[in-house]
Short mmCIF file of N, CA and C in Angstrom, two decimals:
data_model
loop_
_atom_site.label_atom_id
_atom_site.label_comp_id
_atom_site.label_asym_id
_atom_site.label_seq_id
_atom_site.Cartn_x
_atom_site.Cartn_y
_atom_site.Cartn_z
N UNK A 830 134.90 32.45 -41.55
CA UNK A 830 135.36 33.83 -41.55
C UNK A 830 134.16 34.76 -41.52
N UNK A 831 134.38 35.87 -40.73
CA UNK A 831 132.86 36.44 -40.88
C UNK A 831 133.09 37.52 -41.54
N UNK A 832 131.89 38.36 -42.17
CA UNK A 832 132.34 39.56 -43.25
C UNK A 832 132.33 40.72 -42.59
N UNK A 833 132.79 41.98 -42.93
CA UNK A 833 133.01 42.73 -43.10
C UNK A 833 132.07 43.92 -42.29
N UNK A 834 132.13 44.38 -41.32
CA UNK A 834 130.99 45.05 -41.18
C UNK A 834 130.51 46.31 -41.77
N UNK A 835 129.49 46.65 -42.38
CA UNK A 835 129.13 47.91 -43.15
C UNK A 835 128.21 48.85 -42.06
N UNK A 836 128.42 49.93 -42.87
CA UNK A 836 127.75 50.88 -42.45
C UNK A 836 126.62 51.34 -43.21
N UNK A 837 124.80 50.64 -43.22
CA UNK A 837 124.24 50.50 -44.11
C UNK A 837 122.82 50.50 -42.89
N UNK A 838 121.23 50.29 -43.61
CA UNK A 838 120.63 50.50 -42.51
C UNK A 838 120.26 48.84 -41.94
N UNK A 839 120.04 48.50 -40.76
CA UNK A 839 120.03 47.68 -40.18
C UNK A 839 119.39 46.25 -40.60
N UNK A 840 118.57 46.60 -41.50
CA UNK A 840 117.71 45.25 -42.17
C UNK A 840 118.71 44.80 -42.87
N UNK A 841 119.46 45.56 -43.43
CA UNK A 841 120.37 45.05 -44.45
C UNK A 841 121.60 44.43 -44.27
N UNK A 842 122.49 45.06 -43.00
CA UNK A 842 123.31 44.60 -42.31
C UNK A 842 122.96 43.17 -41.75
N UNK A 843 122.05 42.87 -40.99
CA UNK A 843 121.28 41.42 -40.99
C UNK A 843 121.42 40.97 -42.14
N UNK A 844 120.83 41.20 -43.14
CA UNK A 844 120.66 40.06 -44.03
C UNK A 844 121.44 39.69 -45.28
N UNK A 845 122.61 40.90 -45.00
CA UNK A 845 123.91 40.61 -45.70
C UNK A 845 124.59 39.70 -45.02
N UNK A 846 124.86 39.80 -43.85
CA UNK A 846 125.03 39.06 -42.58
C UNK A 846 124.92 37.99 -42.75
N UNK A 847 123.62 37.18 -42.67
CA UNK A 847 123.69 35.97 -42.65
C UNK A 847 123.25 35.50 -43.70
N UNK A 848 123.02 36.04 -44.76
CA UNK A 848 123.81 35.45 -46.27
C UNK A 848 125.39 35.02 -46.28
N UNK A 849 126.16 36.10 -46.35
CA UNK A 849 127.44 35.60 -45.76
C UNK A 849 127.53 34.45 -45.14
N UNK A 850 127.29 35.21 -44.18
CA UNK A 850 127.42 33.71 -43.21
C UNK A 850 127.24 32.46 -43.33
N UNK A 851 126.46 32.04 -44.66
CA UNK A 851 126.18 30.89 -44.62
C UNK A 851 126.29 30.40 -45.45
N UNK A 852 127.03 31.04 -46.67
CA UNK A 852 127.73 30.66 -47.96
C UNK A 852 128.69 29.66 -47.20
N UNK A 853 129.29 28.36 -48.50
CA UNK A 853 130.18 27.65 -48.08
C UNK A 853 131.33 28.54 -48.62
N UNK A 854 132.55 28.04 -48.08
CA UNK A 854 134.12 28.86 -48.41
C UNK A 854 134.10 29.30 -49.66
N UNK A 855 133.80 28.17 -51.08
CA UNK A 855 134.05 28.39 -52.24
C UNK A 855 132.75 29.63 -52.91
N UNK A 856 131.74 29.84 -52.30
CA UNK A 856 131.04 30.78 -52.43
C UNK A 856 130.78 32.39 -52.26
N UNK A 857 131.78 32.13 -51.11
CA UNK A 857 131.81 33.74 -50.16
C UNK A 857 132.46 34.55 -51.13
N UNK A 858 131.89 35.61 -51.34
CA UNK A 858 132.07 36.78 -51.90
C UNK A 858 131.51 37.77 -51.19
N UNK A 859 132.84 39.01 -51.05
CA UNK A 859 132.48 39.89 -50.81
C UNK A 859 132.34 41.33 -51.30
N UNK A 860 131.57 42.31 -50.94
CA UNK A 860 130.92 43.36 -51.65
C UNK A 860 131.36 44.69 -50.57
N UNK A 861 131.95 45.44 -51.38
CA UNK A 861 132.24 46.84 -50.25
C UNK A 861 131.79 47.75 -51.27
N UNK A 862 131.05 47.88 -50.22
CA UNK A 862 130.20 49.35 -50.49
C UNK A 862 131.00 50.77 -49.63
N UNK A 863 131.11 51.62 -50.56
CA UNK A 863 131.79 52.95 -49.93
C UNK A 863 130.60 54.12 -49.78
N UNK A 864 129.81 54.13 -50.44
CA UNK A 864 128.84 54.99 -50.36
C UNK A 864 127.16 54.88 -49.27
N UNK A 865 126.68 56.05 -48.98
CA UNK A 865 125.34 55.97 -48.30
C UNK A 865 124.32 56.55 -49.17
N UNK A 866 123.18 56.15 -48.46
CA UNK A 866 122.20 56.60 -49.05
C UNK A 866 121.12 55.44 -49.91
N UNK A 867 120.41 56.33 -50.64
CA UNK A 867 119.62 55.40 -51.36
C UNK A 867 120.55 54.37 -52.82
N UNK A 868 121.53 55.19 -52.77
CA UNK A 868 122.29 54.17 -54.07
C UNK A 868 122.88 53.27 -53.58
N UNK A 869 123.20 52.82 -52.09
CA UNK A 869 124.03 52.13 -51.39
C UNK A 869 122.54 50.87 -51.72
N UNK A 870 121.37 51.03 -51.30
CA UNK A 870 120.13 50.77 -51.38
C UNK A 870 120.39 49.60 -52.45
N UNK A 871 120.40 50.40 -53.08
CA UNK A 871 120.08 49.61 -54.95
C UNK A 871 120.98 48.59 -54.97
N UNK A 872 122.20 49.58 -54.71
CA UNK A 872 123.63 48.61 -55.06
C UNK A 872 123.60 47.34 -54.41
N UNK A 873 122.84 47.42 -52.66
CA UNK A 873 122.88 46.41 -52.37
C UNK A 873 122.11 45.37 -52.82
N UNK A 874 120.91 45.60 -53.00
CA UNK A 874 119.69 44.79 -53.58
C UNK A 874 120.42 44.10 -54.88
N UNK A 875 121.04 44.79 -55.69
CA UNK A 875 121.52 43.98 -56.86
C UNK A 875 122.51 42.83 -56.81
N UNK A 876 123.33 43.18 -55.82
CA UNK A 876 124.54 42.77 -55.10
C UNK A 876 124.35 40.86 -54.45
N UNK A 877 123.04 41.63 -54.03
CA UNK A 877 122.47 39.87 -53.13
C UNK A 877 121.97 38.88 -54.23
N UNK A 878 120.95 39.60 -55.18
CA UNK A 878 120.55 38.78 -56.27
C UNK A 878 121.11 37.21 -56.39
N UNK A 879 122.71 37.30 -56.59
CA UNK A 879 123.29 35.66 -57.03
C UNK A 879 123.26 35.45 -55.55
N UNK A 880 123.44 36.04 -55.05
CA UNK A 880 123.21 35.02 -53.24
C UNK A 880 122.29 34.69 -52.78
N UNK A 881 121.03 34.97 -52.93
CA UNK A 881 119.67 33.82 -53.16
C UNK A 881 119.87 32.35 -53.82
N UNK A 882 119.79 32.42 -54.81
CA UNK A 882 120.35 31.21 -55.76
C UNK A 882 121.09 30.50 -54.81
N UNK A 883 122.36 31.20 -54.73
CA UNK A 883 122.79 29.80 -53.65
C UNK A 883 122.88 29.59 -52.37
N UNK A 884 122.38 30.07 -51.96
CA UNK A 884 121.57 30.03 -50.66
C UNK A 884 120.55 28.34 -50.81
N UNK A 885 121.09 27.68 -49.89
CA UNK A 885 120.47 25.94 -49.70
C UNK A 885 119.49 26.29 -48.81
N UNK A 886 118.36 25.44 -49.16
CA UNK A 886 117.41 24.71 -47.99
C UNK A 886 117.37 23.77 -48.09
N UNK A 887 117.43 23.44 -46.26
CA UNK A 887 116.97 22.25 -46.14
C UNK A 887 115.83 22.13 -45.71
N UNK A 888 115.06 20.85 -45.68
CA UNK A 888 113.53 20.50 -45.24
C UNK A 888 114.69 19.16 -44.22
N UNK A 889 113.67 19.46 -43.03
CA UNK A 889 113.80 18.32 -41.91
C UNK A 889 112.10 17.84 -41.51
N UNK A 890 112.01 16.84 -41.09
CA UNK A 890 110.70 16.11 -40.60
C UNK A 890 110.86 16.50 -39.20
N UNK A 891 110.24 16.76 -38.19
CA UNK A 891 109.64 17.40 -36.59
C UNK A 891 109.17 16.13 -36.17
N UNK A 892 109.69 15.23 -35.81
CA UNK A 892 108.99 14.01 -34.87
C UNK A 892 108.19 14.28 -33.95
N UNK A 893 106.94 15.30 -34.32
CA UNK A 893 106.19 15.03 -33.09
C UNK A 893 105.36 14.14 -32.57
N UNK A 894 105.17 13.36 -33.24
CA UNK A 894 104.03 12.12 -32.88
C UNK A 894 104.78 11.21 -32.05
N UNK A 895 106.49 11.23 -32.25
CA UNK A 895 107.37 11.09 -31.30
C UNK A 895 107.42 11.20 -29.55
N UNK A 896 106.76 12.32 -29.74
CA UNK A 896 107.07 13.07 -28.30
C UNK A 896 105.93 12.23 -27.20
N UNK A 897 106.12 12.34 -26.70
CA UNK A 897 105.62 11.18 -24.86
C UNK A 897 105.20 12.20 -24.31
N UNK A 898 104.28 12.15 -23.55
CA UNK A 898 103.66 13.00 -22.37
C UNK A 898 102.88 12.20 -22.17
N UNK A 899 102.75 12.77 -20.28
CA UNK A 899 101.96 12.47 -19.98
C UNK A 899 100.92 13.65 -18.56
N UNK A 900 99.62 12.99 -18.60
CA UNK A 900 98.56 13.82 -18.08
C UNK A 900 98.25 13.90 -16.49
N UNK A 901 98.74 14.64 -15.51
CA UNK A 901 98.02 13.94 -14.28
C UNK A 901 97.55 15.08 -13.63
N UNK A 902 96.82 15.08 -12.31
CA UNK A 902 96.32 16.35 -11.84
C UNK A 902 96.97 16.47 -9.96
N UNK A 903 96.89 17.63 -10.09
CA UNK A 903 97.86 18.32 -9.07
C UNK A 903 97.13 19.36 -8.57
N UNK A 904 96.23 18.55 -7.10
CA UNK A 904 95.67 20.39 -6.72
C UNK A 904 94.89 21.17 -7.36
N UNK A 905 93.70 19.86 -8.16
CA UNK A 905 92.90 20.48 -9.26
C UNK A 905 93.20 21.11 -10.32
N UNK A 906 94.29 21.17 -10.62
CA UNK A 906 94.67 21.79 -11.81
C UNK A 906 95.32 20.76 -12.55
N UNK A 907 95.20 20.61 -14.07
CA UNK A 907 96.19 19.21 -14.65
C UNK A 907 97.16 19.66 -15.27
N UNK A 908 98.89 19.10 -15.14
CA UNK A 908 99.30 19.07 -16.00
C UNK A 908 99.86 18.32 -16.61
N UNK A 909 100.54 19.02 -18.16
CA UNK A 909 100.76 18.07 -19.34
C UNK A 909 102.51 18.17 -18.56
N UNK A 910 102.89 16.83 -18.26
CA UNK A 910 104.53 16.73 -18.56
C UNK A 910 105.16 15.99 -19.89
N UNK A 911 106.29 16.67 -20.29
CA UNK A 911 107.26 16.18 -21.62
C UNK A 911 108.18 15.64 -21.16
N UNK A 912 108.64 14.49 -20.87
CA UNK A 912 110.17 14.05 -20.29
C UNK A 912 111.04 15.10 -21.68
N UNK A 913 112.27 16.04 -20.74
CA UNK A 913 113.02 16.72 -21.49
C UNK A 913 112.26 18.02 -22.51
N UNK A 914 110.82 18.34 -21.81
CA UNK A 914 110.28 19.46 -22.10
C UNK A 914 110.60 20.49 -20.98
N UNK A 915 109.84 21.57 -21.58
CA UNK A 915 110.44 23.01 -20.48
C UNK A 915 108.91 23.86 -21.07
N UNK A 916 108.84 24.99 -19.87
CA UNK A 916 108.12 25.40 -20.03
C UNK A 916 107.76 27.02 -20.53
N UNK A 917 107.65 27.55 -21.63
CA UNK A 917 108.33 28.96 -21.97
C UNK A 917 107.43 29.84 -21.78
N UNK A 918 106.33 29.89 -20.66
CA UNK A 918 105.73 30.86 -20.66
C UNK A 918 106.06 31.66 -19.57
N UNK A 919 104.99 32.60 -19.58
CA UNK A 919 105.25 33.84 -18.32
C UNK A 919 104.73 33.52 -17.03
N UNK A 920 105.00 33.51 -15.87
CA UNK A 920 104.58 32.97 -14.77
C UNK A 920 102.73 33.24 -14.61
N UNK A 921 101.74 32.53 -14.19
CA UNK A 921 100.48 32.93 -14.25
C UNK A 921 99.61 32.38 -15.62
N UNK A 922 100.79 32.07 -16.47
CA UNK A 922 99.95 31.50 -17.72
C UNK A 922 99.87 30.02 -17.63
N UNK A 923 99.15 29.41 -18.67
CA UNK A 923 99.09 27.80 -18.83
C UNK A 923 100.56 27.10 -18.86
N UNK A 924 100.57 26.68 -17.81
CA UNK A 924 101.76 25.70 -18.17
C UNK A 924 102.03 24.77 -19.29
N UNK A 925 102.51 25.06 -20.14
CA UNK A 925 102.55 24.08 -21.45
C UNK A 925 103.60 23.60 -21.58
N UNK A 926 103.88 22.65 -22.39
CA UNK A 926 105.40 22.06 -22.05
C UNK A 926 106.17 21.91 -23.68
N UNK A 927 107.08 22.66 -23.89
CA UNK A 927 107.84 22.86 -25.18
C UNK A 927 109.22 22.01 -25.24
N UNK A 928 108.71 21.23 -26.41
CA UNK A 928 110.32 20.20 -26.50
C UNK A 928 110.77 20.63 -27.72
N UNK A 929 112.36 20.65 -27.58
CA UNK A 929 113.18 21.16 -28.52
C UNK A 929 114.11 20.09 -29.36
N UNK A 930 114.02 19.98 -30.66
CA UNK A 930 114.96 18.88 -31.77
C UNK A 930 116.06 19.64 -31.99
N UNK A 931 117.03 18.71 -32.26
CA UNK A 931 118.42 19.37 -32.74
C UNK A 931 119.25 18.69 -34.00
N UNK A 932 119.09 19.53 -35.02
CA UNK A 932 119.76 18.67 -36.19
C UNK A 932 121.05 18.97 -36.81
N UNK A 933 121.81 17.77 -37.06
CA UNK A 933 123.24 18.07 -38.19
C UNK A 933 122.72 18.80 -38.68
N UNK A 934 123.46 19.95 -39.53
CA UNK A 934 123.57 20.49 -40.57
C UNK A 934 124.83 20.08 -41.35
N UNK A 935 124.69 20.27 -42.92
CA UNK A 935 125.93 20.65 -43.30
C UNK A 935 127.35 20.58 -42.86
N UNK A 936 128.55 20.63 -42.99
CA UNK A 936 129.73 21.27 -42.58
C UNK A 936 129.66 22.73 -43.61
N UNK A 937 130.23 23.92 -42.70
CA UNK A 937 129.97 25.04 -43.30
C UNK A 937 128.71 25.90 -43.08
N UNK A 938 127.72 25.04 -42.95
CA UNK A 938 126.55 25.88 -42.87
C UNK A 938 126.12 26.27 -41.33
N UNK A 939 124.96 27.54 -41.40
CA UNK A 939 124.77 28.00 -40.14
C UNK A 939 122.89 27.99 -40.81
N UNK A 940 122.37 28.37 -39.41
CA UNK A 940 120.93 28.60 -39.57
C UNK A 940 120.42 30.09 -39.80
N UNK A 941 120.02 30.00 -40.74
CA UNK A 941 119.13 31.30 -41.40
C UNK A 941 117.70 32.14 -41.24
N UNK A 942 116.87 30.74 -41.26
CA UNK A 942 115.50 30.93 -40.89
C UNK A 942 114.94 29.43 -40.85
N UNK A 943 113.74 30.00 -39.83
CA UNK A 943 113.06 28.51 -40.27
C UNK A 943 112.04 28.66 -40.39
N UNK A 944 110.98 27.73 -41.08
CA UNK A 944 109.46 28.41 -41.54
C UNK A 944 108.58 26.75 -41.55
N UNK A 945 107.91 26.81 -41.11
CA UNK A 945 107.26 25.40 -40.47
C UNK A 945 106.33 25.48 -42.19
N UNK A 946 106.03 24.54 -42.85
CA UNK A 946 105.97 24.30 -44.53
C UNK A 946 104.29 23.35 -44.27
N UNK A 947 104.32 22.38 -43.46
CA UNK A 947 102.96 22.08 -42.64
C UNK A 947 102.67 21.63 -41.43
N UNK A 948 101.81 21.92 -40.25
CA UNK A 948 101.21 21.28 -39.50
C UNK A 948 99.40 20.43 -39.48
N UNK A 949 99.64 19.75 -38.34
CA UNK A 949 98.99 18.83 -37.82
C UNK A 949 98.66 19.35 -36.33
N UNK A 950 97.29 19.68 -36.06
CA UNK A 950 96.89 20.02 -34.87
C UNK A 950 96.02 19.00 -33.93
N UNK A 951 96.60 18.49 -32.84
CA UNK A 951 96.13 17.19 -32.25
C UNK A 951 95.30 17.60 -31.28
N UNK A 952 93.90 17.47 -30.82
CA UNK A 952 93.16 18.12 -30.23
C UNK A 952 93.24 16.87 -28.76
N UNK A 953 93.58 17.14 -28.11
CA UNK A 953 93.11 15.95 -26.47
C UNK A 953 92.02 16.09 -25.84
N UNK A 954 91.29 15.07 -25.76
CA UNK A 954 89.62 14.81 -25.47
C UNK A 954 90.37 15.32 -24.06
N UNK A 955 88.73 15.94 -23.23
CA UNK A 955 88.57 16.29 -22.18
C UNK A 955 88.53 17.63 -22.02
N UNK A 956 88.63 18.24 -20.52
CA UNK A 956 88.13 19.34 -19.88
C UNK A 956 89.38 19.39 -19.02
N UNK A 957 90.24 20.51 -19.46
CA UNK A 957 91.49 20.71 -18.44
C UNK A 957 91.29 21.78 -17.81
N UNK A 958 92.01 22.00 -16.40
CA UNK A 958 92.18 23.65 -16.04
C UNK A 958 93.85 23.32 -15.60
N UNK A 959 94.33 24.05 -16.52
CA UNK A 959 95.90 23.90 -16.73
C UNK A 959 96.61 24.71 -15.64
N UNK A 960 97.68 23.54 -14.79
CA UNK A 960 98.36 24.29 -13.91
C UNK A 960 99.12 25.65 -14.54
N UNK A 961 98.71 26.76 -13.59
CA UNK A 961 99.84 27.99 -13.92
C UNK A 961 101.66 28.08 -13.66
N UNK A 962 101.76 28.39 -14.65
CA UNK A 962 103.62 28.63 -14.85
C UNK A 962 103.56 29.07 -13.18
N UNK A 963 104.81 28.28 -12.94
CA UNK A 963 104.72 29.21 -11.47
C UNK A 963 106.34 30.03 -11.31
N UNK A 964 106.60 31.02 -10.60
CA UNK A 964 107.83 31.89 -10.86
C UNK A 964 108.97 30.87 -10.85
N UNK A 965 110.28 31.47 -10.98
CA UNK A 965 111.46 30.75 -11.27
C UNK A 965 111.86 30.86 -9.50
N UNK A 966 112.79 30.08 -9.26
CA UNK A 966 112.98 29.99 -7.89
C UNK A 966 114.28 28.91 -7.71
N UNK A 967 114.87 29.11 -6.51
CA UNK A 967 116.26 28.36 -6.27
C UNK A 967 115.33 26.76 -5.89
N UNK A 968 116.10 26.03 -5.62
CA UNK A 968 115.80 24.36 -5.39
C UNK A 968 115.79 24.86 -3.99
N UNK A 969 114.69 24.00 -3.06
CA UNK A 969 114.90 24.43 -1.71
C UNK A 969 114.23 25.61 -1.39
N UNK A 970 114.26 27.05 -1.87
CA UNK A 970 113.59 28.06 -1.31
C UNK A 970 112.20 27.73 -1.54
N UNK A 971 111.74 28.12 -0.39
CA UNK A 971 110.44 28.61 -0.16
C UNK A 971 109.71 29.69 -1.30
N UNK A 972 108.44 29.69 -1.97
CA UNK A 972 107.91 30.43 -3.09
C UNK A 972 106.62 30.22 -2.89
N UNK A 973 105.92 31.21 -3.06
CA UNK A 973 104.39 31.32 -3.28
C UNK A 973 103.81 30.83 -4.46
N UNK A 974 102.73 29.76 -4.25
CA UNK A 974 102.23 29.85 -5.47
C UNK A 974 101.86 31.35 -6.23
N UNK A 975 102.04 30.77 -7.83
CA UNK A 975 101.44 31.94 -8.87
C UNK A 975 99.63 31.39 -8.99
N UNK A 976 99.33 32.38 -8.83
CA UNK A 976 97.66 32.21 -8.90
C UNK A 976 97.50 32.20 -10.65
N UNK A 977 96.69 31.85 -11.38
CA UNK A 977 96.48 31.73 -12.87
C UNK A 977 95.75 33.20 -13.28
N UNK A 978 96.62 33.80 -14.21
CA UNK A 978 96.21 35.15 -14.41
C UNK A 978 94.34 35.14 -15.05
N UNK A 979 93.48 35.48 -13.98
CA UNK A 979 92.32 35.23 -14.73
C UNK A 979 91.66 35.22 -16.16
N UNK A 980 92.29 36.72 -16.75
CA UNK A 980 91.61 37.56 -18.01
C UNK A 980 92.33 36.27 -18.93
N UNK A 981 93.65 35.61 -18.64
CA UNK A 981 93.98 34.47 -19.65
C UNK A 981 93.16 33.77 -19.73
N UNK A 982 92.80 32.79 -18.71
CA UNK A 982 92.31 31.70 -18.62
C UNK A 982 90.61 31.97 -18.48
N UNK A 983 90.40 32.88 -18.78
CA UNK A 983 88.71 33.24 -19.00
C UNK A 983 88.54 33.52 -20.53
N UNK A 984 89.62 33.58 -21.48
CA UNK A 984 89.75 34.16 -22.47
C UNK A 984 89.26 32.74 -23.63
N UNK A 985 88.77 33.07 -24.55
CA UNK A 985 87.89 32.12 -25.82
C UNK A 985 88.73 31.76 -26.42
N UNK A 986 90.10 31.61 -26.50
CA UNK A 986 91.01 31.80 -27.13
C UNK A 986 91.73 30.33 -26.92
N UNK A 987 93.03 30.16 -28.20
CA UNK A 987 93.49 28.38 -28.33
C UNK A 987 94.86 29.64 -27.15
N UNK A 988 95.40 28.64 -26.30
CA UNK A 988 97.03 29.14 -25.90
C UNK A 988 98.28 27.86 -26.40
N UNK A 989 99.18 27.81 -27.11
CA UNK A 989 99.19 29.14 -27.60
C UNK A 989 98.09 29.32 -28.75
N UNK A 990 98.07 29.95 -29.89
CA UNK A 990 97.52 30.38 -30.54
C UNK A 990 97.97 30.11 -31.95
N UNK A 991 98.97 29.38 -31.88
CA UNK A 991 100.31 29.18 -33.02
C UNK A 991 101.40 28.42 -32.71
N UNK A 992 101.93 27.98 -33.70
CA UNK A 992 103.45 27.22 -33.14
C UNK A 992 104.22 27.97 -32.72
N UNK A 993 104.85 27.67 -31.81
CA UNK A 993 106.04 28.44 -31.05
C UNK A 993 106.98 27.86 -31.77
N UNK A 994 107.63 29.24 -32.73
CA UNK A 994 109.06 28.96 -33.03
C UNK A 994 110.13 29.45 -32.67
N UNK A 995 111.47 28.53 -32.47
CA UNK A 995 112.83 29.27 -31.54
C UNK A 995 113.65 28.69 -31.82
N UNK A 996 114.97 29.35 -33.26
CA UNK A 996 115.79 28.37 -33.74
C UNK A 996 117.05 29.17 -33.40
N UNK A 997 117.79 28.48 -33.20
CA UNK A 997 119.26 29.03 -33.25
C UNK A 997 119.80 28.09 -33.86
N UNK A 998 121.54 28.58 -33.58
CA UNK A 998 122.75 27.26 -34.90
C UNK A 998 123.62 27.55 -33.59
N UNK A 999 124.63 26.66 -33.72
CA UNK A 999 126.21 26.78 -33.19
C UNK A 999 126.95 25.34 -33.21
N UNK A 1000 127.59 25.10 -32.73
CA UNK A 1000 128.54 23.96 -32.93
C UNK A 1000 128.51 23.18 -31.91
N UNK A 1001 128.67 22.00 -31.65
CA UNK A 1001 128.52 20.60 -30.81
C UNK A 1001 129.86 19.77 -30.82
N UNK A 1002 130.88 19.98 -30.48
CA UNK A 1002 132.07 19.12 -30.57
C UNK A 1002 132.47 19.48 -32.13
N UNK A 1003 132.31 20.37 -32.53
CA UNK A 1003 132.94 20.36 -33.90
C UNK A 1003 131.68 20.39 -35.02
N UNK A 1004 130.73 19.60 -34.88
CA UNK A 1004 129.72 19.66 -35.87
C UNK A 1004 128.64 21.07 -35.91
N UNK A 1005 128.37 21.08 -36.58
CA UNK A 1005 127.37 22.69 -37.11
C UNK A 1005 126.40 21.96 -36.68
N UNK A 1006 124.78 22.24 -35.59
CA UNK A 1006 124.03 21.90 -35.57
C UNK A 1006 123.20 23.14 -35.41
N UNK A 1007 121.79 22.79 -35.80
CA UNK A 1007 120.15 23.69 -35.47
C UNK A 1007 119.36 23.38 -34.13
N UNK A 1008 119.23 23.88 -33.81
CA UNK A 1008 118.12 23.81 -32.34
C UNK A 1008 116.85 24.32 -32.27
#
């Protein structure tokens, strides 16, 4: 069941939101607020208090040492392939290849946040010049290569620079899963 929508300022609407949202049945409680302003403020802040508390986390393990790739070169440029990776950058940048896990959750539950708790950074011996993302295009049409945006790839810099995170929730035949 989803709650109620308020008229409150937007951080809050979010995160009443998916508090709600992710209480199990016997938990959901709801809070109507009639008033604006800064007392709506307070009221709410006090309001959420017991909904922290029960608010669950879970911890999942990231199989990446899992993941397969492999290295080859193409036209002087190398790239990394992921069987069932994809590539999320902007056309002109390093082609990198991003694989996505998908886990049960709960029955009842939805995804809230996710916050990576530790990594492991695997460095690969050698000297690459990484094929560029090249534009999106139909199967069959004709497309120009994307040339590699220079100021990137001249740049001192790790790409990415950080873990790329991108979670959503929804349902799979009936089961609640994370992506």
């Amino acid at each position: 069941m989803r709650p109620p929508y308020y008229e409150i300022e937007n951080l809050f609407q979010k995160q009443l939101y998916l508090i709600f949202y992710k209480m199990q049945e016997p938990h959901l409680f709801i809070v109507y607020i009639i008033h604006s302003g800064e007392g709506v403020k307070r009221a709410l802040l006090f309001g959420l208090f017991p909904f922290y508390a029960l608010a669950s986390v879970i911890n999942y393990d990231v199989p990446v040492q899992d993941v397969k790739y492999q290295i080859t070169t193409v036209d002087g440029y190398t790239r990394i392939i992921a069987p069932g990776g994809f590539s999320y950058q902007k056309p002109g940048y390093p082609e990198l290849p991003a694989v996505g896990f998908n886990y049960l959750l709960p029955q009842g539950y939805r995804l809230k946040t996710v916050r990576v708790i530790d990594s492991i950074w695997e460095i690969i011996p050698g000297s690459f010049y990484i094929y560029p993302k090249q534009k999106e295009h139909l199967i069959g049409e004709k497309c120009q290569f994307t040339e590699p945006i220079k100021t990137i790839y001249e740049a001192d810099t790790f790409i990415p620079g950080q873990i790329i995170l991108s979670a959503v929730s929804g349902n799979l035949r009936g089961y609640p899963i994370a992506q």
